[in-house]
Short mmCIF file of C-alpha atoms and ligand atoms in Angstrom, two decimals:
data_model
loop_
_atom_site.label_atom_id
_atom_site.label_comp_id
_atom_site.label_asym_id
_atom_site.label_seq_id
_atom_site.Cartn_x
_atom_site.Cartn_y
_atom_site.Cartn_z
CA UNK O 1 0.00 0.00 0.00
CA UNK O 2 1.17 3.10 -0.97
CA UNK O 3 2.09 5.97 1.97
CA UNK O 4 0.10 8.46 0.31
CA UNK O 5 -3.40 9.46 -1.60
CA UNK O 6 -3.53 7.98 -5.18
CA UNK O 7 -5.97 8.66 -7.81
CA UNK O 8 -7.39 5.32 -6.77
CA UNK O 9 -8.14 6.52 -3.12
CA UNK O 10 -9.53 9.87 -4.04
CA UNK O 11 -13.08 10.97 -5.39
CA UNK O 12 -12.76 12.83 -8.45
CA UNK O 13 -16.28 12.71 -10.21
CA UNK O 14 -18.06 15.61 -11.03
CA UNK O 15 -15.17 17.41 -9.28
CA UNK O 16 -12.72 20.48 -10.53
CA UNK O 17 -9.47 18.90 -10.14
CA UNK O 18 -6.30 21.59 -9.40
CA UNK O 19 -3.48 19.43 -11.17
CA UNK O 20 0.28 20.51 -10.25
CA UNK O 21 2.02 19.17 -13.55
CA UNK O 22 5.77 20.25 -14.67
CA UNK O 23 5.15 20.94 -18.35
CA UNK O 24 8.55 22.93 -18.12
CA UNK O 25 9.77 21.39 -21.23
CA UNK O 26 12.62 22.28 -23.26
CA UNK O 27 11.69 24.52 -26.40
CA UNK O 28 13.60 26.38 -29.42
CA UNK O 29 13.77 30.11 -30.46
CA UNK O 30 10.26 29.92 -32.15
CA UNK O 31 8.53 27.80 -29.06
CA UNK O 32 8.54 24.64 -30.69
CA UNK O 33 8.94 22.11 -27.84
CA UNK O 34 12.08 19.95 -28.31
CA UNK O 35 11.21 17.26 -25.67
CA UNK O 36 7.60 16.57 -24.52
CA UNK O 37 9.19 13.79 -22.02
CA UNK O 38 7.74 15.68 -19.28
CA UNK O 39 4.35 16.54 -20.97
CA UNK O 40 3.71 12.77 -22.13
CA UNK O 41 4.24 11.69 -18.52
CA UNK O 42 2.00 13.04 -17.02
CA UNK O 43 -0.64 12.39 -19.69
CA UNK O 44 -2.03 9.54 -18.24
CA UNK O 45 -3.21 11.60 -15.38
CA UNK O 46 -4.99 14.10 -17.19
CA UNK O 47 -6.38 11.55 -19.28
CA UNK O 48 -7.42 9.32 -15.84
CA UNK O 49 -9.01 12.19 -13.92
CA UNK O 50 -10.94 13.26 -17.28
CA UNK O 51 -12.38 9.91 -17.69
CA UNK O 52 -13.36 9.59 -14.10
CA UNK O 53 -15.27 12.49 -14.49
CA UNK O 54 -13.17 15.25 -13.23
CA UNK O 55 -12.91 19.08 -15.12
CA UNK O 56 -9.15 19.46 -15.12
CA UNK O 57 -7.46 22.83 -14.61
CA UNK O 58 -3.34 22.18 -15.03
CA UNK O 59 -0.73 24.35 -13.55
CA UNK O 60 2.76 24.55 -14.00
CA UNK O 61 5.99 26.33 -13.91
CA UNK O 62 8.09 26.99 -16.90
CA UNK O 63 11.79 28.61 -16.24
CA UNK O 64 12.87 31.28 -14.13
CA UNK O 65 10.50 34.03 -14.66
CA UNK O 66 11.61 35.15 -11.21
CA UNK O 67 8.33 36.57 -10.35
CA UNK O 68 7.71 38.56 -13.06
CA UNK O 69 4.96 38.26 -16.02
CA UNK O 70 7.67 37.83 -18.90
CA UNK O 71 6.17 36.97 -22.41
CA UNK O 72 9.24 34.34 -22.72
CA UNK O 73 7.91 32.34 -19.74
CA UNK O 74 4.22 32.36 -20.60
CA UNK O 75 2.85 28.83 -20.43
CA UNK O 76 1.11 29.95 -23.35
CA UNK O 77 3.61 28.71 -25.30
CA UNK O 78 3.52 24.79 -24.49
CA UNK O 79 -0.33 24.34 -25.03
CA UNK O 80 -0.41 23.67 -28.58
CA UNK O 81 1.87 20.61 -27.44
CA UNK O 82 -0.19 19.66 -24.34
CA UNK O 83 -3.35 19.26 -26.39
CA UNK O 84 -1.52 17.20 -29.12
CA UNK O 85 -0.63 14.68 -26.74
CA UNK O 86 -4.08 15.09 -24.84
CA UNK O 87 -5.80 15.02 -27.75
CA UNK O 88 -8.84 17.31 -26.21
CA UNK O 89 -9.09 21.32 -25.67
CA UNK O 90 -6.41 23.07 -23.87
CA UNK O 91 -7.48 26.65 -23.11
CA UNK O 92 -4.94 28.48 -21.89
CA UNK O 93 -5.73 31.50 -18.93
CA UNK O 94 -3.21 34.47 -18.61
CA UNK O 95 -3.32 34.32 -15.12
CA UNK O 96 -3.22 31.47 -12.27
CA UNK O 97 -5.10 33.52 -9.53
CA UNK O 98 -8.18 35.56 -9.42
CA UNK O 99 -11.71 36.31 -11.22
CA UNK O 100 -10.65 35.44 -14.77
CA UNK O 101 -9.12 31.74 -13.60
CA UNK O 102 -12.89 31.33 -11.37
CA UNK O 103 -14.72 32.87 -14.63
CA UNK O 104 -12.78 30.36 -17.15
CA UNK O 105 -13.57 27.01 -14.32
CA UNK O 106 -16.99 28.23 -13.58
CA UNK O 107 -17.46 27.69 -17.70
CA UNK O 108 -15.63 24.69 -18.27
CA UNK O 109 -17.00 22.48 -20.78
CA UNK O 110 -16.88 18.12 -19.83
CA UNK O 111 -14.01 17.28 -21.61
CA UNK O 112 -12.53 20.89 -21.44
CA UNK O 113 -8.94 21.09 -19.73
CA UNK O 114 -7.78 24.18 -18.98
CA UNK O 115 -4.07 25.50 -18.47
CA UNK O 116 -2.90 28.59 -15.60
CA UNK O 117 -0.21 30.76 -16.49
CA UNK O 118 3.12 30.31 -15.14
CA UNK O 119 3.07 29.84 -11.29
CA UNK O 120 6.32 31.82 -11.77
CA UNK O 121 4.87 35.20 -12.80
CA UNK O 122 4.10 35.22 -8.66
CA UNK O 123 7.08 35.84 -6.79
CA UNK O 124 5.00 33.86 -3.76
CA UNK O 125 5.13 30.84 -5.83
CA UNK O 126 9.10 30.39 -5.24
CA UNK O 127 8.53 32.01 -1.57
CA UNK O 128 6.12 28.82 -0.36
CA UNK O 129 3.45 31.55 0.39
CA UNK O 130 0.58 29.95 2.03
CA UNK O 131 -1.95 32.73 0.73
CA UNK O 132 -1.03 32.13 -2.48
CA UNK O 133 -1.68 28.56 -2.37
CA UNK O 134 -5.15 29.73 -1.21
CA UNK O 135 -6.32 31.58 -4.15
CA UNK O 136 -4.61 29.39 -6.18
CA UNK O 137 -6.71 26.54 -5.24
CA UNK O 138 -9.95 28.70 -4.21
CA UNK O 139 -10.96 27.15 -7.77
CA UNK O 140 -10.65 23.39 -6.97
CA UNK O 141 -12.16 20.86 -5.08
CA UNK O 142 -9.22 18.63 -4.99
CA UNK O 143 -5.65 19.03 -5.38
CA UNK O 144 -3.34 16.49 -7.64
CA UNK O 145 0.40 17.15 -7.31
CA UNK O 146 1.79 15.64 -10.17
CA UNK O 147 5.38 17.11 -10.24
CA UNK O 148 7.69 15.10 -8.83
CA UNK O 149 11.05 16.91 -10.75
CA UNK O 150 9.89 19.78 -8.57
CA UNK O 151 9.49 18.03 -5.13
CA UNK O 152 12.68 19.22 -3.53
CA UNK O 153 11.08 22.75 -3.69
CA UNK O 154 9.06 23.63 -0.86
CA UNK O 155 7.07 25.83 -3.56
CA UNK O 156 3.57 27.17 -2.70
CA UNK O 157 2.35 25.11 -5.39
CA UNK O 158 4.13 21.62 -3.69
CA UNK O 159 3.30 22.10 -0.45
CA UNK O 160 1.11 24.72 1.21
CA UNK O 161 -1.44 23.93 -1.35
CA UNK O 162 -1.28 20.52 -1.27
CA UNK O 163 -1.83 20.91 2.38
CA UNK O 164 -5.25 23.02 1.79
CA UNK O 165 -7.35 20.53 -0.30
CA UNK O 166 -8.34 16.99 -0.03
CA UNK O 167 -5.27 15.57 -2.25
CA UNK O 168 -3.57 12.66 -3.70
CA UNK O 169 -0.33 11.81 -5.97
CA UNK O 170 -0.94 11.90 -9.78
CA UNK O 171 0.44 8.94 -11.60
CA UNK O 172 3.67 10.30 -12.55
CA UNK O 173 4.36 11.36 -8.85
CA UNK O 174 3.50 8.00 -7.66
CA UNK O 175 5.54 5.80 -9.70
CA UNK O 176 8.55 8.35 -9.48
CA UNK O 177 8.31 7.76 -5.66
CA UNK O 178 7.69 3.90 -6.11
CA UNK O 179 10.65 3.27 -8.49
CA UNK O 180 12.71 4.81 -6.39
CA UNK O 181 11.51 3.27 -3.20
CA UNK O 182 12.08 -0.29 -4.69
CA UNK O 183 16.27 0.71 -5.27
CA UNK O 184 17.09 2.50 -2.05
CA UNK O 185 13.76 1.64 0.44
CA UNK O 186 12.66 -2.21 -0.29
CA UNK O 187 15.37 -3.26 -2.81
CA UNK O 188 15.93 -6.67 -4.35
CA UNK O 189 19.31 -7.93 -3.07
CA UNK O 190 22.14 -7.40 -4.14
CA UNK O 191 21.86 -4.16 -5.29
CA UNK O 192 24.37 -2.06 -7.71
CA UNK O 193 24.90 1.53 -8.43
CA UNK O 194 26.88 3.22 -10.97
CA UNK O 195 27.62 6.72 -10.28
CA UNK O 196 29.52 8.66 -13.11
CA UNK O 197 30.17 12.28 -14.09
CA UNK O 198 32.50 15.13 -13.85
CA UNK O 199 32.93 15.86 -10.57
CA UNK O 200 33.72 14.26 -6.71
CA UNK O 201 32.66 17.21 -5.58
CA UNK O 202 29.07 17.69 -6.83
CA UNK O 203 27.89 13.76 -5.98
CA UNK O 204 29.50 13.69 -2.14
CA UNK O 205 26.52 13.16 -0.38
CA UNK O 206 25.18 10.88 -2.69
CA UNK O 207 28.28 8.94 -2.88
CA UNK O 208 28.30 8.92 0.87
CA UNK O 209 24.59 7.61 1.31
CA UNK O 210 24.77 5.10 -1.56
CA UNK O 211 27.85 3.28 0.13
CA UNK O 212 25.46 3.01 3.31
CA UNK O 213 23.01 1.45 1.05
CA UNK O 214 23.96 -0.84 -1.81
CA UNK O 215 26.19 -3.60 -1.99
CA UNK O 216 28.09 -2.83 -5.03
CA UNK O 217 29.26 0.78 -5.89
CA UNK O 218 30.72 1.69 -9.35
CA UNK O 219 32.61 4.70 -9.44
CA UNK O 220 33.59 6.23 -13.22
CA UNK O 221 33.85 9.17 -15.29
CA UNK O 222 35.90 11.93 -14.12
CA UNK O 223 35.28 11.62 -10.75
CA UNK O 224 36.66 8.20 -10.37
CA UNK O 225 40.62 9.78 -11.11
CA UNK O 226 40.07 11.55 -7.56
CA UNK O 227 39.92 7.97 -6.32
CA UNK O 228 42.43 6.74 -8.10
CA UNK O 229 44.60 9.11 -6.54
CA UNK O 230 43.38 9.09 -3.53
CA UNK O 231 44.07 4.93 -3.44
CA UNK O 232 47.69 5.61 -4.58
CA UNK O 233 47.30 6.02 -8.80
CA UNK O 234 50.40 8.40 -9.15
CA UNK O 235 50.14 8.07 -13.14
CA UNK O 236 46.83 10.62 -13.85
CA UNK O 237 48.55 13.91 -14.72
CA UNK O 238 46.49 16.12 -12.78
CA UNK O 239 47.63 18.81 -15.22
CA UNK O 240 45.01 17.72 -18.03
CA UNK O 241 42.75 14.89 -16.63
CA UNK O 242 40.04 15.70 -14.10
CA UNK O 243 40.75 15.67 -10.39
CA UNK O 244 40.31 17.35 -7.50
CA UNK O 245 43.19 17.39 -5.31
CA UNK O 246 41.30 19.26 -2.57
CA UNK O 247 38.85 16.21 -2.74
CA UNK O 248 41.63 13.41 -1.38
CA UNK O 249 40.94 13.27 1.78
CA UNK O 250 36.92 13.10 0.91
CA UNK O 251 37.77 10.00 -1.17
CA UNK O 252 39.31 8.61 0.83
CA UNK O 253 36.83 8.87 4.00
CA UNK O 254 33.85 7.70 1.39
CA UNK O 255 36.22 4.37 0.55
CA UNK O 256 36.38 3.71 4.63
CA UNK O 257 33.13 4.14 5.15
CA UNK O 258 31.59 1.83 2.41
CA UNK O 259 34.67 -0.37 4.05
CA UNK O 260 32.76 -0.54 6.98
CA UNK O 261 29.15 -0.85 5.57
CA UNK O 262 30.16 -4.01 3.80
CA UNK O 263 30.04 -1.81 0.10
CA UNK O 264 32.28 -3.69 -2.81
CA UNK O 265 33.46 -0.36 -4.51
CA UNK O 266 35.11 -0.40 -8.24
CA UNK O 267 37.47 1.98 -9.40
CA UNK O 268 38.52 1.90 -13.17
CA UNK O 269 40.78 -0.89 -14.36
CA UNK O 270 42.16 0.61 -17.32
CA UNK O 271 41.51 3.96 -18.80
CA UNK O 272 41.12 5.54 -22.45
CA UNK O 273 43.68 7.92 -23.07
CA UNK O 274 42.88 11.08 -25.39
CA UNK O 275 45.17 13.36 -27.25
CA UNK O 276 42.76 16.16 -27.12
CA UNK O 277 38.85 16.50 -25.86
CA UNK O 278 36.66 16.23 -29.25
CA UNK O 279 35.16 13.11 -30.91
CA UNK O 280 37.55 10.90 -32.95
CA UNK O 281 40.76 12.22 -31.32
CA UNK O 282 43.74 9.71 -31.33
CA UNK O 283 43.56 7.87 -28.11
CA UNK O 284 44.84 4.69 -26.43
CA UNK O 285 43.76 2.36 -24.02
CA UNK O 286 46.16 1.97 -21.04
CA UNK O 287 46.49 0.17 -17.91
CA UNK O 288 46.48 2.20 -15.07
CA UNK O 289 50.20 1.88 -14.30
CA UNK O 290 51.09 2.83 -18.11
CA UNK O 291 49.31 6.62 -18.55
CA UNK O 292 51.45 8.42 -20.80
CA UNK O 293 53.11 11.42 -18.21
CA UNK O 294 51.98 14.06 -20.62
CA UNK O 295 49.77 15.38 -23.88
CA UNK O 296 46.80 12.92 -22.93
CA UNK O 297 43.62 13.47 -20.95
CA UNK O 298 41.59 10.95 -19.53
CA UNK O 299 37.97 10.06 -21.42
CA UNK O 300 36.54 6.93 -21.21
CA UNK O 301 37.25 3.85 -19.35
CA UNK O 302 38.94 0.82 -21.17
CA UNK O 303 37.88 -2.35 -21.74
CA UNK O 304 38.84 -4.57 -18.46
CA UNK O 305 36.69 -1.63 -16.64
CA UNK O 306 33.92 -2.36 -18.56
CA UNK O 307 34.34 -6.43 -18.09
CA UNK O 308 34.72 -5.92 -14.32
CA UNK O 309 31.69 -3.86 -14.17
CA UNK O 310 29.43 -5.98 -16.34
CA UNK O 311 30.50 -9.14 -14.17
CA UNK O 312 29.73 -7.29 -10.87
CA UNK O 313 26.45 -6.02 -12.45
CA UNK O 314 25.31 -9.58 -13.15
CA UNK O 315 25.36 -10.56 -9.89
CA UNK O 316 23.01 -8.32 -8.97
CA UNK O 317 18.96 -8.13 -8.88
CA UNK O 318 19.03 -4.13 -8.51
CA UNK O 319 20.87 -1.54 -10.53
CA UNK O 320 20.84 2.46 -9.72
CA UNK O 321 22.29 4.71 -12.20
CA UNK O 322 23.60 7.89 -12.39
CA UNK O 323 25.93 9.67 -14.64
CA UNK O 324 27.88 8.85 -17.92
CA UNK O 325 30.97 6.25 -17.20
CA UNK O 326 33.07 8.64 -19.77
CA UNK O 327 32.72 11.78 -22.20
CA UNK O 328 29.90 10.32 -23.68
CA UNK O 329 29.20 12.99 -25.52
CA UNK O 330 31.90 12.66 -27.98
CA UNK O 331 32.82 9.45 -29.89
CA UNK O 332 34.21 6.83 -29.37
CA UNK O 333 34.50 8.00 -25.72
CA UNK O 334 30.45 7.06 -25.15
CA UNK O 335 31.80 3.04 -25.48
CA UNK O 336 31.99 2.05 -22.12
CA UNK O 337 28.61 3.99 -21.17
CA UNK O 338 27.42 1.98 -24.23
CA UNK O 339 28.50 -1.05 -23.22
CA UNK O 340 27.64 -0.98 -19.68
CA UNK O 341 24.27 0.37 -20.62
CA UNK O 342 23.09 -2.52 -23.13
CA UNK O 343 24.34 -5.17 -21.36
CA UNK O 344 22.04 -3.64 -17.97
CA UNK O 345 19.37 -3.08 -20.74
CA UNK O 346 19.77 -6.76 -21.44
CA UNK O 347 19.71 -8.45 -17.90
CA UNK O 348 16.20 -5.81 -17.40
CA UNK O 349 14.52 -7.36 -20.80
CA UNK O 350 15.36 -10.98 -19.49
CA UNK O 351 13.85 -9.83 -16.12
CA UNK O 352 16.87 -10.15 -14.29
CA UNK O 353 17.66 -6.87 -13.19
CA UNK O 354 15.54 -3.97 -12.28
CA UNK O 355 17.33 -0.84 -13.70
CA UNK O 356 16.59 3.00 -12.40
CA UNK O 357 18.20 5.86 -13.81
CA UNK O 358 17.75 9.32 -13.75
CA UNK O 359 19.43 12.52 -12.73
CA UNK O 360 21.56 15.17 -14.99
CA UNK O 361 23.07 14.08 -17.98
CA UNK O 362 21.99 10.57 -17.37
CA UNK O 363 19.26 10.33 -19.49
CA UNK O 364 20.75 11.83 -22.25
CA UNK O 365 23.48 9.16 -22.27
CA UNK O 366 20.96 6.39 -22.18
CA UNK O 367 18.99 7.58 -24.53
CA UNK O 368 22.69 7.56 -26.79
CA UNK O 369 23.21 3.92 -25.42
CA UNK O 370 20.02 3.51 -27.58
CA UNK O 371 18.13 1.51 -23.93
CA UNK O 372 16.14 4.44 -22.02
CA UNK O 373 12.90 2.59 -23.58
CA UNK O 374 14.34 -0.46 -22.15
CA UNK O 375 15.58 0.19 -18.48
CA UNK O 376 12.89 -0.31 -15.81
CA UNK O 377 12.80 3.46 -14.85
CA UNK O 378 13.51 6.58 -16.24
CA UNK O 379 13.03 9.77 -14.27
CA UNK O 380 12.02 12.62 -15.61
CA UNK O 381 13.41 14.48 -12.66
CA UNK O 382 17.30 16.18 -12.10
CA UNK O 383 17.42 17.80 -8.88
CA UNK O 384 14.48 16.17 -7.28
CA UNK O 385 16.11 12.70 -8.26
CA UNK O 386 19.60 13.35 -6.73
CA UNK O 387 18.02 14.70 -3.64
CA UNK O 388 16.21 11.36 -2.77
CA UNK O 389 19.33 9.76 -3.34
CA UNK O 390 21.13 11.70 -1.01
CA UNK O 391 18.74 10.73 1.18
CA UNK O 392 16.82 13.53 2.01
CA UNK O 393 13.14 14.62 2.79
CA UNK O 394 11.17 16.26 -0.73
CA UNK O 395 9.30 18.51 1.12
CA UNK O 396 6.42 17.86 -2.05
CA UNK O 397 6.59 14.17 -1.55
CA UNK O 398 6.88 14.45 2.30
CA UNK O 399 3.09 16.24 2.56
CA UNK O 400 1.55 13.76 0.29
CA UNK O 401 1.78 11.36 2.83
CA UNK O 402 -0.98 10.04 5.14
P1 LIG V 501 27.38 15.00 -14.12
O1 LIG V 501 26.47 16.13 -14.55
O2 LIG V 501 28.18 15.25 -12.91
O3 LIG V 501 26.66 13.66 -14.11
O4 LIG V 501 28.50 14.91 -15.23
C1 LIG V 501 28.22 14.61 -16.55
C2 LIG V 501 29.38 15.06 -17.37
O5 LIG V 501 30.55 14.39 -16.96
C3 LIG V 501 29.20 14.76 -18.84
O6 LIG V 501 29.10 15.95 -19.54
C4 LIG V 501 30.49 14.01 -19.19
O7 LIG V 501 31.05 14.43 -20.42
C5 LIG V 501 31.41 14.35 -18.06
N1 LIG V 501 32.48 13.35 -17.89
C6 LIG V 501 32.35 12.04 -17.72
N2 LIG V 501 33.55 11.44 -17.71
C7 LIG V 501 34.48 12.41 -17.87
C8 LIG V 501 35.91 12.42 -17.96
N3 LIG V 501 36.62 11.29 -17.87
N4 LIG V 501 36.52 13.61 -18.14
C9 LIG V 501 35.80 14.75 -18.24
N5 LIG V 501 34.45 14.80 -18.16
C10 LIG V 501 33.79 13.64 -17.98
#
């Protein structure tokens, strides 16, 4: 049973439903949306609520308008693409407060949906205001918080409002919470996580919570050479290759303590060796003993990496993942995220491993691997994702429980 209010625990029938969606979706100079990721998902909550007999009225937030009414920002913008993948009217209201938004719901037609301006334009949005939420949902008889990418914001929109109507998860938010509950909360044993990226310094507190939690960390990308120096690698010329020197010590204290919480952690093997950062430079695979002293950076990790990880990754039931293994936005130095990826992708399709990504620049690089379709879970959420796995509260999940 789930810890909070569903759409299959809440009446919704002849009700005006107050959905908080994030349709902040990525869009070019004209408006055209580039990505409607975040719009399809949470579709099937629109579409749910409409058929149970609710009149929808969606909200959202779209960039940093900073509380001011900029044309740039209007949500205006993104319903042409919300009713494509509806399929039934979108009107749009230039305001989310006030007589025109009760005019527009008092008029709402049955399968009518109709979309607020930015939540942005309002400086109170950002500021958690409480009487903000109230006129905000002075239209609505229930309240459907929908946006999980936006749950580590204690916005008025994700929490005081929630907090002043009868409410429940939407779809999206509930199987955002429940994917991510079955890898860190209830996991099938053992469990794996792959953390890669740039930098030691921006995945600390993940690193350190993960190594309290899984059985198996992987550790790549440019933030596995401040491990390898930290664990004695003298070869990485700190000159061109990522690492931070002032992170040592920090390596070294996250090693001891997945040490002591039983946590199997694995460094890089071997290493691709790059004469310059673009795709197709000359480059080299090296052991980590043999890295040339000078005129190579440090891309992509080499093949013995990528047949330790795969052999440590099919031993387990679970897989977390977050963050490219190497530069895997230049060729050939996306191989071992490749790799790594489809052989995960393959284990999930036999139904041997459960595989959650999300976060950054993850999905991206899955979506290269050619297996985002194909891993178990996909969030659409950055911030909101890393958060959780740091381990802390989402104030916008935390008040949808009972
Ligand atoms: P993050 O946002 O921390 O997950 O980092 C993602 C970025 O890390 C991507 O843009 C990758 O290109 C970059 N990255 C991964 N491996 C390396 C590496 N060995 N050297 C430099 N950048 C890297």
């Amino acid at each position: 049973m789930s810890k909070f209010n569903t759409l299959d625990n809440i009446d919704v029938a002849g009700k005006t439903v107050m959905l908080r969606a994030d349709i902040n979706v990525p869009v070019d100079e004209n408006f055209n949306v580039t990505n409607t990721a975040r719009i399809d998902r949470t579709v099937p909550t629109i579409k749910e609520l409409q058929e149970k007999g609710a009149k929808v009225v969606v909200i959202s937030h779209f960039g940093r308008p900073k509380g001011e009414r900029k044309s740039e920002f209007s949500l205006s913008h993104i319903a042409p693409a919300l009713q494509k993948a509806l399929g039934s009217t979108v009107t749009f209201i230039d305001d989310c407060i006030g007589t025109k938004v009760a005019n527009a719901v008092a008029k709402m037609s049955d399968n009518e949906v109709l979309l607020l301006e930015n939540l942005r334009f309002y400086k109170e949005e950002t500021e958690g205001d409480v009487d903000f939420a109230r006129n905000l949902v002075d239209v609505c008889d229930v309240y459907v918080s929908d946006a999980f990418s936006t749950a580590h914001r204690a916005h008025a929109s994700m929490k005081a409002a929630v907090e002043l109507k009868p409410s429940a998860a939407g779809r999206l938010m509930q199987i955002e919470c429940e994917s991510l509950d079955s890898v860190l909360s209830a996991p099938v044993k053992p469990v794996a996580a792959v953390v890669g990226g740039a930098k030691v310094s921006s995945k600390l507190e993940l690193l350190n919570n993960l190594v309290k939690k899984v059985d198996v960390l992987v550790i790549s990308g440019g933030m596995a050479h401040t491990f390898l120096k930290a664990t004695g690698v003298d070869t990485i010329n700190t000159d061109n290759s990522l690492v931070q020197m002032d992170m040592l010590d920090t390596a070294r204290e996250i090693l001891e303590t997945a040490k002591t919480a039983g946590c199997e952690v694995i460094l890089p093997k071997d290493v691709v060796a790059s004469k310059d950062f673009k795709a197709h430079a000359e480059h080299m695979t090296v052991a980590l003993d043999s890295i040339p002293a000078t005129g190579y950076e440090l891309l992509d990790v080499g093949e013995k990496s990528i047949e330790n990880i795969t052999s440590k990754i099919a031993n387990c039931k679970t897989l977390l993942w977050n963050g490219p293994l190497g530069v895997f936005e230049l060729e050939p130095f996306d191989k071992a995220t490749n790799k790594v990826a489809q052989f995960a992708a393959e284990l999930t399709k036999k139904g041997e491993l459960k595989t959650v990504a999300g976060g950054g620049d993850t999905v991206s690089a899955l979506a290269n691997a050619g297996v985002d379709t194909i891993f178990s879970y996909v969030s659409t959420a950055g911030g909101a994702f890393l958060e959780w796995l740091e381990g802390k509260e989402l104030p916008g999940v935390k008040v949808l429980e009972k």
